[in-house]
Coordinates of C-alpha atoms in Angstrom, one line a residue:
M1 CA -4.2 28.9 30.7
A2 CA -7.0 26.7 28.9
E3 CA -10.0 24.9 31.2
A4 CA -9.3 21.2 31.6
Q5 CA -12.2 19.7 29.8
A6 CA -10.8 17.4 27.0
N7 CA -10.4 14.0 27.7
I8 CA -8.4 13.2 24.7
G9 CA -5.8 15.2 22.7
V10 CA -4.2 14.9 19.3
V11 CA -0.7 16.4 18.6
G12 CA 0.3 16.9 14.9
L13 CA -2.5 18.4 12.6
A14 CA -1.3 16.9 9.0
V15 CA -4.0 14.8 7.4
M16 CA -4.0 12.3 9.4
G17 CA -3.8 14.0 12.7
S18 CA -6.5 16.3 11.6
N19 CA -8.9 13.5 10.2
L20 CA -8.3 11.7 13.6
A21 CA -9.2 14.4 16.0
R22 CA -12.4 15.1 13.5
N23 CA -13.3 11.3 14.0
L24 CA -12.6 11.8 17.8
A25 CA -14.8 14.9 18.0
R26 CA -17.6 13.2 15.8
H27 CA -18.1 10.6 18.3
G28 CA -18.6 12.5 21.3
N29 CA -15.0 13.6 22.1
T30 CA -14.0 16.9 23.6
V31 CA -10.7 17.1 21.6
A32 CA -7.5 19.2 22.7
V33 CA -5.7 20.3 19.6
Y34 CA -2.2 21.1 18.8
N35 CA 0.3 21.5 16.2
R36 CA 3.6 23.6 15.7
S37 CA 2.6 25.9 13.3
Y38 CA -0.5 27.3 14.8
G39 CA -2.3 28.0 11.1
R40 CA -2.6 24.2 10.8
T41 CA -4.5 24.4 14.2
E42 CA -6.9 27.5 12.8
T43 CA -7.6 25.3 9.7
L44 CA -8.9 22.3 11.1
I45 CA -11.0 24.6 13.7
N46 CA -12.4 27.1 11.1
E47 CA -13.3 24.3 8.6
H48 CA -14.0 21.8 10.7
G49 CA -14.7 23.2 14.4
S50 CA -18.6 22.3 13.7
E51 CA -18.4 18.9 13.6
G52 CA -17.5 18.7 17.4
T53 CA -15.9 20.3 20.2
F54 CA -12.2 20.9 20.1
V55 CA -10.0 23.1 22.5
P56 CA -6.8 24.7 20.2
S57 CA -3.9 25.5 21.8
E58 CA -0.9 27.2 20.7
T59 CA 1.7 25.8 22.9
I60 CA 2.7 22.8 24.5
E61 CA 1.8 24.0 28.1
D62 CA -2.2 24.6 27.2
F63 CA -2.6 21.7 25.4
V64 CA -1.5 19.7 28.3
A65 CA -3.5 22.2 30.8
S66 CA -6.4 22.0 28.6
L67 CA -6.7 18.1 29.0
A68 CA -8.6 16.3 31.9
K69 CA -6.9 13.9 34.4
P70 CA -5.3 11.3 33.2
R71 CA -4.4 13.3 30.4
T72 CA -4.4 11.4 27.0
A73 CA -2.4 12.6 24.4
I74 CA -2.3 10.9 20.5
I75 CA 1.2 11.8 18.7
M76 CA 0.6 12.3 15.1
V77 CA 3.7 13.6 14.1
K78 CA 6.5 12.4 11.6
A79 CA 8.6 9.0 12.9
G80 CA 12.2 9.2 14.3
E81 CA 13.7 12.2 16.2
P82 CA 10.2 14.3 15.8
T83 CA 8.7 12.1 17.7
D84 CA 11.0 11.5 20.2
A85 CA 10.9 15.4 20.7
M86 CA 7.3 15.5 20.7
I87 CA 7.4 12.8 23.5
N88 CA 9.9 14.8 25.3
A89 CA 8.0 17.6 25.4
L90 CA 4.6 16.2 26.5
A91 CA 6.9 14.2 29.4
N92 CA 7.7 17.2 30.8
A93 CA 4.6 18.8 30.8
M94 CA 2.4 16.0 32.2
E95 CA 2.6 14.4 35.6
P96 CA 2.6 10.8 36.6
G97 CA -0.3 8.4 35.4
D98 CA -0.7 10.8 32.3
I99 CA -0.6 9.0 28.9
I100 CA 1.0 9.6 25.5
V101 CA 0.0 7.7 22.4
D102 CA 1.9 7.4 19.5
G103 CA -0.3 6.9 16.3
G104 CA 2.4 6.8 13.9
N105 CA 4.3 3.7 12.2
A106 CA 7.1 3.2 14.7
Y107 CA 9.5 0.5 14.6
F108 CA 8.9 -1.2 17.5
P109 CA 12.4 -1.6 19.0
D110 CA 11.7 2.3 19.3
T111 CA 8.5 1.8 21.2
I112 CA 9.9 -0.7 24.0
R113 CA 12.5 1.7 24.7
R114 CA 10.2 4.7 24.6
E115 CA 7.9 2.8 26.8
K116 CA 10.6 2.3 28.9
E117 CA 11.7 5.6 29.4
I118 CA 8.1 7.2 29.7
R119 CA 7.4 4.2 32.6
A120 CA 10.7 5.5 34.5
R121 CA 9.3 8.9 34.5
G122 CA 6.0 7.9 35.8
L123 CA 3.4 8.1 33.0
H124 CA 2.2 5.6 30.3
F125 CA 3.9 5.3 26.8
V126 CA 1.1 3.2 24.2
G127 CA 2.4 2.4 20.8
C128 CA -0.8 2.3 18.7
G129 CA -0.7 1.5 15.2
I130 CA -2.9 2.9 13.1
S131 CA -4.5 1.2 9.8
G132 CA -6.7 2.4 6.9
G133 CA -5.2 5.8 5.9
E134 CA -6.8 8.6 5.4
E135 CA -9.8 7.7 5.1
G136 CA -9.9 5.3 7.8
A137 CA -8.5 8.0 10.5
L138 CA -11.7 9.7 9.3
N139 CA -13.9 7.5 9.2
G140 CA -12.7 4.3 11.4
P141 CA -9.6 3.1 11.3
S142 CA -8.6 -0.7 12.8
M143 CA -6.3 -0.1 15.9
M144 CA -3.5 -2.0 17.4
P145 CA -2.5 -0.6 20.6
G146 CA 0.3 -1.8 23.0
G147 CA 1.0 -0.2 26.4
T148 CA 0.0 -1.0 30.1
D149 CA -3.3 -2.5 31.1
E150 CA -4.1 1.0 33.2
S151 CA -3.6 2.9 30.3
W152 CA -6.0 0.6 28.6
K153 CA -8.4 0.9 30.8
T154 CA -8.7 5.1 30.1
L155 CA -7.6 4.8 25.7
G156 CA -10.0 1.8 25.5
P157 CA -13.2 3.1 25.7
I158 CA -11.9 6.1 23.6
L159 CA -10.7 4.3 20.6
E160 CA -13.4 1.8 20.2
S161 CA -15.8 5.0 19.9
I162 CA -13.9 5.7 16.8
A163 CA -12.9 2.5 15.2
A164 CA -14.3 0.5 11.8
V165 CA -17.2 -1.9 13.0
A166 CA -17.2 -5.2 11.6
E167 CA -19.8 -7.4 12.4
G168 CA -20.5 -5.1 15.2
E169 CA -17.4 -5.4 17.0
P170 CA -15.3 -2.2 17.1
C171 CA -12.0 -2.6 15.3
V172 CA -9.6 -2.5 18.1
T173 CA -8.1 -4.4 21.2
H174 CA -5.1 -4.4 23.4
I175 CA -2.7 -6.4 21.7
G176 CA -0.4 -6.2 24.5
H177 CA 2.4 -4.6 26.6
D178 CA 5.3 -2.1 25.2
G179 CA 5.6 -2.5 21.5
A180 CA 3.3 -5.2 21.0
G181 CA 1.0 -2.8 18.7
H182 CA 3.4 -1.5 16.6
F183 CA 5.1 -5.1 16.2
V184 CA 1.5 -5.9 15.3
K185 CA 0.9 -3.3 12.5
M186 CA 4.4 -3.8 11.7
V187 CA 3.4 -7.5 10.3
H188 CA 0.0 -6.1 8.8
N189 CA 1.8 -3.7 6.8
G190 CA 4.2 -7.0 5.6
I191 CA 1.1 -8.7 4.9
E192 CA 0.1 -5.9 2.8
Y193 CA 3.1 -5.8 0.8
A194 CA 2.4 -9.3 0.0
D195 CA -1.1 -9.2 -1.1
M196 CA -0.7 -6.2 -3.3
Q197 CA 2.8 -8.1 -4.7
L198 CA 0.6 -11.1 -5.5
I199 CA -2.4 -9.0 -7.4
G200 CA 0.3 -7.5 -9.1
E201 CA 1.9 -10.7 -10.0
S202 CA -1.8 -11.7 -11.1
Y203 CA -2.4 -8.9 -13.9
D204 CA 1.0 -8.9 -15.0
L205 CA -0.3 -12.7 -16.2
L206 CA -3.1 -11.2 -17.5
R207 CA -2.2 -8.1 -19.1
R208 CA 1.5 -9.4 -20.4
G209 CA 1.2 -13.2 -20.6
L210 CA -3.1 -13.2 -22.3
G211 CA -3.0 -9.6 -23.7
M212 CA -5.9 -8.7 -21.7
S213 CA -7.0 -5.1 -21.4
A214 CA -6.9 -3.2 -18.3
E215 CA -10.4 -3.2 -18.6
E216 CA -11.1 -6.6 -18.8
I217 CA -8.9 -7.2 -16.0
A218 CA -10.7 -4.9 -14.1
N219 CA -14.3 -6.8 -14.6
T220 CA -12.3 -10.1 -13.7
F221 CA -11.2 -8.5 -10.3
D222 CA -14.7 -7.3 -10.2
E223 CA -16.0 -10.7 -10.5
W224 CA -13.0 -12.0 -7.9
N225 CA -14.6 -9.5 -5.3
K226 CA -17.9 -11.3 -5.5
G227 CA -16.0 -14.9 -3.7
D228 CA -13.4 -16.1 -1.7
L229 CA -10.8 -12.8 -2.7
D230 CA -13.3 -10.6 -1.3
S231 CA -11.3 -8.0 0.1
Y232 CA -10.6 -4.0 0.0
L233 CA -7.3 -4.6 -2.2
V234 CA -8.9 -6.5 -4.5
E235 CA -11.8 -4.0 -4.8
I236 CA -9.5 -1.2 -5.3
T237 CA -7.2 -2.6 -7.7
A238 CA -10.5 -3.0 -10.1
E239 CA -11.2 0.8 -9.7
V240 CA -7.7 1.4 -10.5
L241 CA -7.3 -0.8 -14.1
H242 CA -11.1 1.0 -14.4
H243 CA -9.8 4.4 -14.4
V244 CA -8.8 5.8 -17.4
D245 CA -5.8 9.1 -17.9
A246 CA -7.6 12.5 -18.5
K247 CA -4.7 13.5 -20.6
T248 CA -4.1 10.9 -22.6
G249 CA -7.6 8.9 -22.8
K250 CA -5.1 5.3 -21.5
P251 CA -5.4 3.2 -19.1
F252 CA -4.4 5.1 -16.1
V253 CA -2.0 1.9 -15.1
D254 CA -0.1 2.6 -18.3
V255 CA 1.0 5.8 -17.4
V256 CA 2.1 5.3 -14.2
V257 CA 6.2 4.8 -14.0
D258 CA 6.7 1.3 -12.7
R259 CA 8.8 2.0 -9.7
A260 CA 6.7 1.0 -6.2
G261 CA 8.1 3.0 -3.7
M262 CA 7.8 2.0 0.2
K263 CA 7.7 3.3 3.9
G264 CA 10.0 0.5 5.4
T265 CA 7.5 -1.2 7.5
G266 CA 7.7 -4.3 4.9
T267 CA 11.4 -4.3 5.2
W268 CA 10.8 -3.9 8.6
T269 CA 8.9 -7.0 9.1
V270 CA 11.3 -9.1 6.8
Q271 CA 14.5 -8.0 9.2
T272 CA 12.6 -9.1 12.2
A273 CA 11.6 -12.3 10.8
L274 CA 15.0 -13.1 10.0
S275 CA 16.0 -12.3 13.4
L276 CA 13.3 -14.5 14.5
A277 CA 14.2 -17.6 12.1
T278 CA 10.8 -17.5 11.0
P279 CA 10.3 -17.5 7.0
V280 CA 8.0 -15.0 5.6
T281 CA 8.8 -16.0 2.2
G282 CA 5.9 -14.3 0.2
I283 CA 6.3 -10.8 1.8
A284 CA 10.2 -10.9 1.6
E285 CA 9.6 -11.5 -1.9
A286 CA 7.5 -8.6 -2.4
V287 CA 9.8 -5.9 -0.5
F288 CA 12.7 -7.5 -3.3
A289 CA 10.2 -6.8 -6.2
R290 CA 9.8 -3.3 -4.9
G291 CA 13.4 -3.0 -4.8
L292 CA 14.0 -4.3 -7.9
S293 CA 11.6 -2.2 -10.0
S294 CA 13.3 0.8 -8.5
M295 CA 17.0 -0.3 -9.9
V296 CA 16.7 2.0 -12.7
A297 CA 20.5 1.7 -13.8
Q298 CA 20.4 -2.1 -14.0
R299 CA 16.6 -2.3 -16.0
E300 CA 18.1 0.5 -18.6
E301 CA 21.0 -1.3 -19.2
V302 CA 19.0 -4.4 -20.2
K303 CA 17.2 -2.2 -22.7
T304 CA 20.8 -1.6 -24.8
K305 CA 21.5 -5.1 -23.7
P306 CA 18.7 -7.4 -24.0
L307 CA 18.8 -10.7 -21.7
A308 CA 17.7 -13.3 -23.8
G309 CA 14.5 -15.0 -22.6
P310 CA 11.0 -16.0 -23.8
N311 CA 8.8 -13.4 -24.6
G312 CA 6.3 -13.6 -21.8
K313 CA 3.2 -14.6 -24.3
I314 CA 1.1 -17.1 -22.6
D315 CA -0.3 -19.7 -25.1
V316 CA -3.4 -21.7 -24.1
E317 CA -6.2 -23.1 -25.9
D318 CA -8.8 -22.1 -22.7
K319 CA -8.1 -19.1 -22.0
A320 CA -11.3 -18.9 -19.4
A321 CA -9.3 -21.7 -17.4
F322 CA -6.4 -20.2 -17.2
V323 CA -7.7 -17.1 -15.5
E324 CA -9.4 -19.2 -12.9
A325 CA -6.2 -21.2 -12.1
V326 CA -4.7 -17.7 -11.6
R327 CA -7.4 -17.1 -9.1
Q328 CA -7.1 -19.7 -7.4
A329 CA -3.2 -19.5 -7.3
L330 CA -3.7 -15.9 -5.7
Y331 CA -6.1 -17.4 -3.3
A332 CA -3.5 -19.8 -2.0
S333 CA -0.6 -17.8 -2.2
K334 CA -2.9 -15.2 0.0
I335 CA -3.4 -17.9 2.8
V336 CA 0.2 -18.9 2.9
A337 CA 1.3 -14.7 3.1
Y338 CA -1.3 -14.5 6.1
A339 CA -0.3 -18.0 7.9
Q340 CA 3.6 -17.0 7.6
G341 CA 2.4 -13.4 8.9
F342 CA 0.9 -14.9 11.9
D343 CA 3.7 -17.2 12.4
E344 CA 5.7 -14.3 12.7
I345 CA 3.5 -12.6 15.3
R346 CA 3.3 -16.0 17.1
A347 CA 7.5 -16.2 17.5
G348 CA 7.4 -12.3 18.2
A349 CA 5.0 -12.6 21.6
A350 CA 7.2 -15.6 22.3
E351 CA 10.5 -13.8 22.2
H352 CA 8.7 -10.3 23.9
N353 CA 6.6 -12.1 26.5
W354 CA 3.3 -10.7 24.9
Q355 CA -0.1 -12.3 25.4
I356 CA -0.9 -11.7 22.0
D357 CA -4.5 -13.2 20.8
L358 CA -4.4 -14.4 17.7
G359 CA -8.1 -14.7 17.0
A360 CA -8.4 -11.0 17.7
V361 CA -6.2 -10.0 16.2
A362 CA -8.0 -11.1 12.6
R363 CA -11.0 -9.9 14.1
I364 CA -9.7 -6.2 14.3
W365 CA -8.3 -6.5 10.7
R366 CA -11.8 -7.4 9.2
G367 CA -12.8 -3.4 8.8
G368 CA -10.8 -0.4 8.5
C369 CA -7.4 -1.8 7.3
I370 CA -5.9 -2.2 4.3
I371 CA -5.7 -5.9 4.4
R372 CA -9.3 -6.3 5.6
A373 CA -10.8 -9.3 3.8
K374 CA -13.8 -11.4 4.1
F375 CA -11.7 -14.8 5.0
L376 CA -10.3 -12.8 8.1
N377 CA -13.6 -14.4 9.8
R378 CA -12.2 -17.8 8.7
I379 CA -8.9 -16.9 10.4
S380 CA -10.3 -15.7 13.7
E381 CA -12.1 -18.7 13.8
A382 CA -9.6 -21.1 13.2
F383 CA -7.6 -19.2 16.1
D384 CA -10.8 -19.2 18.2
S385 CA -11.8 -22.8 17.7
G386 CA -9.6 -24.3 20.2
E387 CA -8.0 -26.8 18.1
K388 CA -4.0 -27.0 18.3
F389 CA -2.0 -26.1 15.1
E390 CA 1.5 -25.0 14.8
S391 CA 0.6 -23.3 11.1
L392 CA -2.8 -21.9 9.9
L393 CA -1.9 -24.1 7.1
Q394 CA -3.2 -27.1 9.1
D395 CA -6.2 -25.6 10.1
A396 CA -9.3 -27.8 7.9
Y397 CA -10.8 -25.0 5.9
F398 CA -7.7 -23.6 4.9
K399 CA -5.7 -27.0 4.6
A400 CA -8.6 -28.1 2.3
A401 CA -8.7 -24.7 0.2
V402 CA -4.8 -25.0 -0.6
E403 CA -4.7 -28.3 -1.4
N404 CA -7.8 -27.8 -3.5
A405 CA -5.8 -24.7 -5.4
Q406 CA -2.6 -26.5 -5.6
D407 CA -2.8 -28.2 -9.2
A408 CA -3.8 -24.5 -10.6
W409 CA -1.4 -22.7 -8.3
R410 CA 1.6 -25.3 -10.0
E411 CA 0.5 -24.8 -13.4
V412 CA 0.5 -20.8 -13.0
V413 CA 4.1 -21.0 -11.3
A414 CA 5.5 -23.4 -14.3
T415 CA 3.7 -21.3 -16.8
A416 CA 5.0 -18.5 -15.9
A417 CA 8.5 -19.9 -15.7
R418 CA 7.9 -21.2 -19.3
V419 CA 7.1 -17.9 -20.8
G420 CA 9.1 -15.8 -18.7
I421 CA 7.0 -13.6 -16.7
P422 CA 8.6 -13.2 -13.1
V423 CA 5.9 -14.3 -10.4
P424 CA 8.1 -14.3 -7.0
A425 CA 5.5 -14.3 -4.6
F426 CA 4.1 -17.2 -6.2
S427 CA 6.3 -19.4 -6.6
S428 CA 8.1 -18.6 -3.3
S429 CA 4.5 -19.3 -1.9
L430 CA 4.2 -22.7 -3.4
S431 CA 8.3 -23.5 -2.6
Y432 CA 7.2 -22.7 1.2
Y433 CA 4.0 -25.0 1.0
D434 CA 5.8 -27.6 -0.9
G435 CA 8.9 -27.4 2.1
L436 CA 6.3 -27.9 4.9
R437 CA 5.1 -30.8 3.5
S438 CA 8.4 -32.6 2.8
D439 CA 9.6 -35.3 4.8
R440 CA 13.3 -34.7 4.6
L441 CA 14.9 -31.8 3.4
P442 CA 18.2 -30.8 1.5
A443 CA 19.0 -29.3 5.3
A444 CA 20.7 -32.6 6.1
L445 CA 23.2 -31.9 3.2
I446 CA 23.6 -28.5 4.4
Q447 CA 24.4 -29.2 8.1
G448 CA 27.1 -31.8 6.8
Q449 CA 29.0 -29.0 5.2
R450 CA 28.6 -26.6 8.1
D451 CA 30.3 -29.6 10.1
F452 CA 33.3 -30.3 7.6
F453 CA 34.1 -26.5 7.2
G454 CA 33.5 -25.0 10.6
A455 CA 33.0 -28.0 12.9
H456 CA 29.2 -26.5 13.6
T457 CA 28.0 -30.6 14.4
Y458 CA 25.3 -32.5 13.8
G459 CA 22.4 -34.5 14.8
R460 CA 21.2 -38.3 13.8
V461 CA 18.2 -39.8 12.7
D462 CA 18.9 -42.8 14.8
M463 CA 20.1 -41.9 17.9
P464 CA 19.8 -39.0 20.5
G465 CA 22.6 -36.5 21.0
T466 CA 25.1 -33.9 18.8
F467 CA 28.0 -35.2 16.9
H468 CA 31.2 -34.2 15.1
T469 CA 32.7 -36.3 12.2
L470 CA 36.7 -35.6 12.3
W471 CA 36.9 -35.0 8.5
S472 CA 40.6 -33.7 8.6
E473 CA 41.6 -36.6 9.8
D474 CA 40.3 -40.2 9.8
R475 CA 36.9 -39.0 9.5
S476 CA 35.5 -41.2 12.5
E477 CA 32.7 -39.9 14.6
I478 CA 32.8 -38.2 17.5
E479 CA 30.1 -37.2 20.2
A480 CA 30.3 -33.1 20.7

């Protein structure tokens, strides 16, 4: 039986788990490691054992025995049944007070369920969102742990030792209890979907609309990354567009099949937002756009039976001015995506009684994660300022930024519609902005319709109360 010497353990040694274990070891942690197939454990020790102190085990029992109390193990296995099976195996070998951490992309209701079940057995369960991909796991991710306050006392210093650092602060914080960590990671991924779609729409406008080459657009994104749009996604967009395919000599982007995959977190974000009655229009359109890209049969049919419409060519006198308009539209729409994402976090926190510090969330997203961006400093400052606002769009900085960009934003959306280039994320973000600033919305008519066919009642603008019109009778109004 192994000696209890490791302060942290990692279960599941595929690339993410292996990289996380290496990161932990490099930062002074003694890391117990276990994989169902011992070959991966041997590979880690043989190739990277010199990076720190590892304690390999061939069985779950030996793995748990190698952990110092309170035993703390991070699971990095496939989501779903494999995660449940590993949680149960660890719980069977552990003792009350020990900590099981799920570092995968779990659906937060599953985390709430698992936490309740494990808590009933006297153990702590922590759902921890980890962002940054394989590189982040190795060199410093952004992490979003939930779980109990007691578990954070043990886990916090360990995670702080390996987190990305932004402006001297580790990119990890205790998000809240039970499923809060995985909830916030889910919304993070939803914002990522929107951000990527907006960048894609910008590329399409410049490439298909203006006829710019991939290299020209790469240079444009390089320049954009020096200003307000400074972010990881803009940076890597330029790198992808600069890349040339070795086999054909063509721009890499031109040899990639135009079907975007997805693993579910964007869909979860939209489904959850619907259940919370919180509009996340930019994220939703990003998910739908990926779905449309994968509708192979429908898209192939259009090639043989074309649908009428403009040719997508944008004819402007001042090309540079339109490129700048696209940049402004991208920034304004990006602000809306983040505003909607934080609205969903606020609504989820209220629904589940989580005490989530929105400023702290913005701060831990400044480094290590996929959506890290310069303007997250502005977001954290907005939430930490003490100013009361229901929408991030009412913060002075973001309000001015969007208002200053709106003429360009409208020009871009109108031009795209006129020439037939789809910009669902741009246009839905602008519509959301216009919806918020409208004194009255057609919802009044919709509620009237609902009352007509379903007696769903309505309120009046001139008196309190709830009312119903007797539509099938004399159309008099009664108080409901």
